[in-house]
Coordinates of C-alpha atoms in Angstrom, one line a residue:
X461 CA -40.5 83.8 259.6
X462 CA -41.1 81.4 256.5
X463 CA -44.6 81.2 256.0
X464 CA -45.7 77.8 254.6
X465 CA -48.7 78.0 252.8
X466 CA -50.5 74.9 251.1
X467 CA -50.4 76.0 247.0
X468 CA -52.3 73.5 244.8
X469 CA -49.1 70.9 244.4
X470 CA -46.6 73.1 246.3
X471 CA -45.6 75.3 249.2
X472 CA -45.7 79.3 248.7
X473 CA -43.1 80.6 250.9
X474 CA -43.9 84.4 251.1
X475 CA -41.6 85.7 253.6
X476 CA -37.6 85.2 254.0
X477 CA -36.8 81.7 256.0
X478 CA -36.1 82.2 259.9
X479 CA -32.2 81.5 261.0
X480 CA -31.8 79.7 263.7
X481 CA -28.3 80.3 265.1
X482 CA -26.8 77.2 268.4
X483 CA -23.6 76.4 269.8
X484 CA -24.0 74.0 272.5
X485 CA -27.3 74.9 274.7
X486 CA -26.8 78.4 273.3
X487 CA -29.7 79.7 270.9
X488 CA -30.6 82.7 268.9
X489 CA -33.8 81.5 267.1
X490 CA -34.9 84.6 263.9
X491 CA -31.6 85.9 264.2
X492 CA -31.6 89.8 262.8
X493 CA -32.5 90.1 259.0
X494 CA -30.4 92.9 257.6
X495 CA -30.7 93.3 253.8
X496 CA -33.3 91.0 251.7
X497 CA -34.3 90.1 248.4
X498 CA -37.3 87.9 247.9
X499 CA -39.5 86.7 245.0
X500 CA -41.9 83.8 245.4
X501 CA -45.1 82.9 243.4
X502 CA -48.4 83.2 245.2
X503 CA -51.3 81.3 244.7
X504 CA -52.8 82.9 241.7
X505 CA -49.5 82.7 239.8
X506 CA -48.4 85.8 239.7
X507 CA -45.5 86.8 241.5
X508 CA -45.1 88.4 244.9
X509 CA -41.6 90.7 246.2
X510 CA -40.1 91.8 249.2
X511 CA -36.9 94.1 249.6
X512 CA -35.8 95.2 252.6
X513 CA -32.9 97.1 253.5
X514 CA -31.9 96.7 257.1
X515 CA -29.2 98.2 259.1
X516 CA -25.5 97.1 258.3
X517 CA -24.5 94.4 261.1
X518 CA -21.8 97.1 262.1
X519 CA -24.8 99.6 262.8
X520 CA -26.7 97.3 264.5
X521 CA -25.1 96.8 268.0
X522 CA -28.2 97.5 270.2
X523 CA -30.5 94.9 268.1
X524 CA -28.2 92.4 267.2
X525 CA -28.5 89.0 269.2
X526 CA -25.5 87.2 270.9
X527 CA -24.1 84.8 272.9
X528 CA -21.6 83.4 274.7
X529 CA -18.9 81.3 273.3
X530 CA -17.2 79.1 276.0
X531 CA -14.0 77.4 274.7
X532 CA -13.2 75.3 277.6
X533 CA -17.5 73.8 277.5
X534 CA -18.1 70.4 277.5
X535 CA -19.6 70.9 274.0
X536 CA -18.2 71.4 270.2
X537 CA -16.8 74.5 269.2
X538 CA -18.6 75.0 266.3
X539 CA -21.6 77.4 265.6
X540 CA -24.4 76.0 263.6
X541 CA -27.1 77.3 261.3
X542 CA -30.6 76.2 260.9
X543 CA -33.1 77.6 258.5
X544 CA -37.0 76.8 257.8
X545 CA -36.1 76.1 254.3
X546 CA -32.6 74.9 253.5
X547 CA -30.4 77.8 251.0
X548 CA -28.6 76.7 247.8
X549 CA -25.2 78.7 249.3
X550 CA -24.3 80.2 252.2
X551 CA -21.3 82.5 252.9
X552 CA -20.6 84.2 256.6
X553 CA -18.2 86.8 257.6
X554 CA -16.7 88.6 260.6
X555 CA -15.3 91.7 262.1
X556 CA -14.2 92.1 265.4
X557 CA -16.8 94.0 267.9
X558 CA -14.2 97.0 267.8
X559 CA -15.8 98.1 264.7
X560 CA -18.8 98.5 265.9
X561 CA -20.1 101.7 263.9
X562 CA -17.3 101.8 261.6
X563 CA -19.3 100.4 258.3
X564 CA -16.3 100.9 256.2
X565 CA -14.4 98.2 258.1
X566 CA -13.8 95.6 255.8
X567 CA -14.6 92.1 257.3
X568 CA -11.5 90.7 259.2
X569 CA -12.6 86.8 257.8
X570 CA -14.7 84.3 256.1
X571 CA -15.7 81.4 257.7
X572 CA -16.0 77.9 256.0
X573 CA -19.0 76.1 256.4
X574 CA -19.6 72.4 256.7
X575 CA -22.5 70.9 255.9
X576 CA -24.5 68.0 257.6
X577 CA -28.2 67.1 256.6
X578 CA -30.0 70.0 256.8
X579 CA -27.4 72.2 259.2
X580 CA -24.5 74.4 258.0
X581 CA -21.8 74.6 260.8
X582 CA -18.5 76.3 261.3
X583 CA -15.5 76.8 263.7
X584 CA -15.9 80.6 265.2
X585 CA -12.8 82.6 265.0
X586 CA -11.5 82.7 268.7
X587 CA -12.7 86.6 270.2
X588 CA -15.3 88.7 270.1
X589 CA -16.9 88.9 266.5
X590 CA -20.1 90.1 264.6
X591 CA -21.4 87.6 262.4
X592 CA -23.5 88.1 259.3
X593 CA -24.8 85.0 257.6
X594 CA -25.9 85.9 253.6
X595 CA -27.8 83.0 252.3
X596 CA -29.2 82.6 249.1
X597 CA -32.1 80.6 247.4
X598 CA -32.0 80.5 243.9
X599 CA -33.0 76.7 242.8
X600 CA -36.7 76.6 243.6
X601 CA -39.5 76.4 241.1
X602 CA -41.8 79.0 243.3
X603 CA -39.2 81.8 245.4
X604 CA -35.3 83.0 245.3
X605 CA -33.6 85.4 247.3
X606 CA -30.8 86.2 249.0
X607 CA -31.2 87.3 252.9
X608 CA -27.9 88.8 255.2
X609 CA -28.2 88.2 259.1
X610 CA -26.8 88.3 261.6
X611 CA -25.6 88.0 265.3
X612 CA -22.9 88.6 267.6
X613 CA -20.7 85.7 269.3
X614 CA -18.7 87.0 272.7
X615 CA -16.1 84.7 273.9
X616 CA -15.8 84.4 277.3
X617 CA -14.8 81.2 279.8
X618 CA -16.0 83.5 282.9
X619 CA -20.1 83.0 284.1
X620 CA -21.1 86.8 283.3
X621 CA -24.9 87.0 284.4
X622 CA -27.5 87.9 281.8
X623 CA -27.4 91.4 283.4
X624 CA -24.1 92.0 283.5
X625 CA -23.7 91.1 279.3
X626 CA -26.9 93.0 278.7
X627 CA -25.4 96.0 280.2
X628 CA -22.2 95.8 278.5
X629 CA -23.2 95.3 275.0
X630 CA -26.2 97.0 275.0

């Protein structure tokens, strides 16, 4: 998570924003960091890094999050994405759960993004798809970076029972 820390005249973030991943009453808050870049300034002035190199969201079944899509809900069908500290760009792409361990598979689409305020938001692509969200921070005076996450969406407009979807995608 983003760790705000009072600088002299500004905030030191010196850990990757936290994604925070809804659609309707569904939430996945610190949705899985995969790869990461980060630089920020510390307090001192000199300058601080953090690389990280996490599994590929197609090698990541049994960590990543999810959640179920219902497209007959009483609620929009979009997904929306909330960070600690807003990024400059964001891009999010897809592959259908089927390639699962296949990290070659390219992705099968790129969503576009909306923005409101603060929130990104987008229309999933109707299925069963792994998400990864790449965000980037490149604008401020004190950190940059770019951070991929990500999370799985299942589409279903049955009432599976936390047990049930636990032991089938995990």
């Amino acid at each position: 998570k983003a760790q705000a820390q009072t600088g002299s005249d500004s905030e030191i973030y010196d850990n990757p924003p936290a994604l925070t991943v809804t659609y309707g009453e569904e939430r996945i808050e610190d949705a899985r960091i995969g790869q990461l870049s980060w630089a920020y300034i510390k307090e001192d002035g000199t300058e601080g890094e953090l690389l990280g190199d996490g599994a590929h969201p197609l090698d990541a079944k049994h960590s990543s999050p999810f959640f179920v899509l219902d497209p007959y809900a009483d609620v929009a069908f979009e997904i929306c994405l909330q960070w600690d500290l807003k990024p400059d760009s964001v891009l999010v792409r897809c592959w259908e759960e089927s390639c699962w361990g296949q990290l070659e598979a390219e992705p099968v689409g790129r969503e576009l993004l909306n923005e409101t305020g603060d929130v990104y938001y987008f229309i999933p692509t109707r299925g069963n798809y792994i998400y990864e969200v790449i965000a980037t921070w490149e604008n401020a005076p004190n950190y940059s970076g770019k951070v991929c996450y990500n999370f799985h969406a299942v589409m279903t407009d049955r009432k599976p029972t936390v047990q049930e979807l636990y032991d089938e995608y995990t």
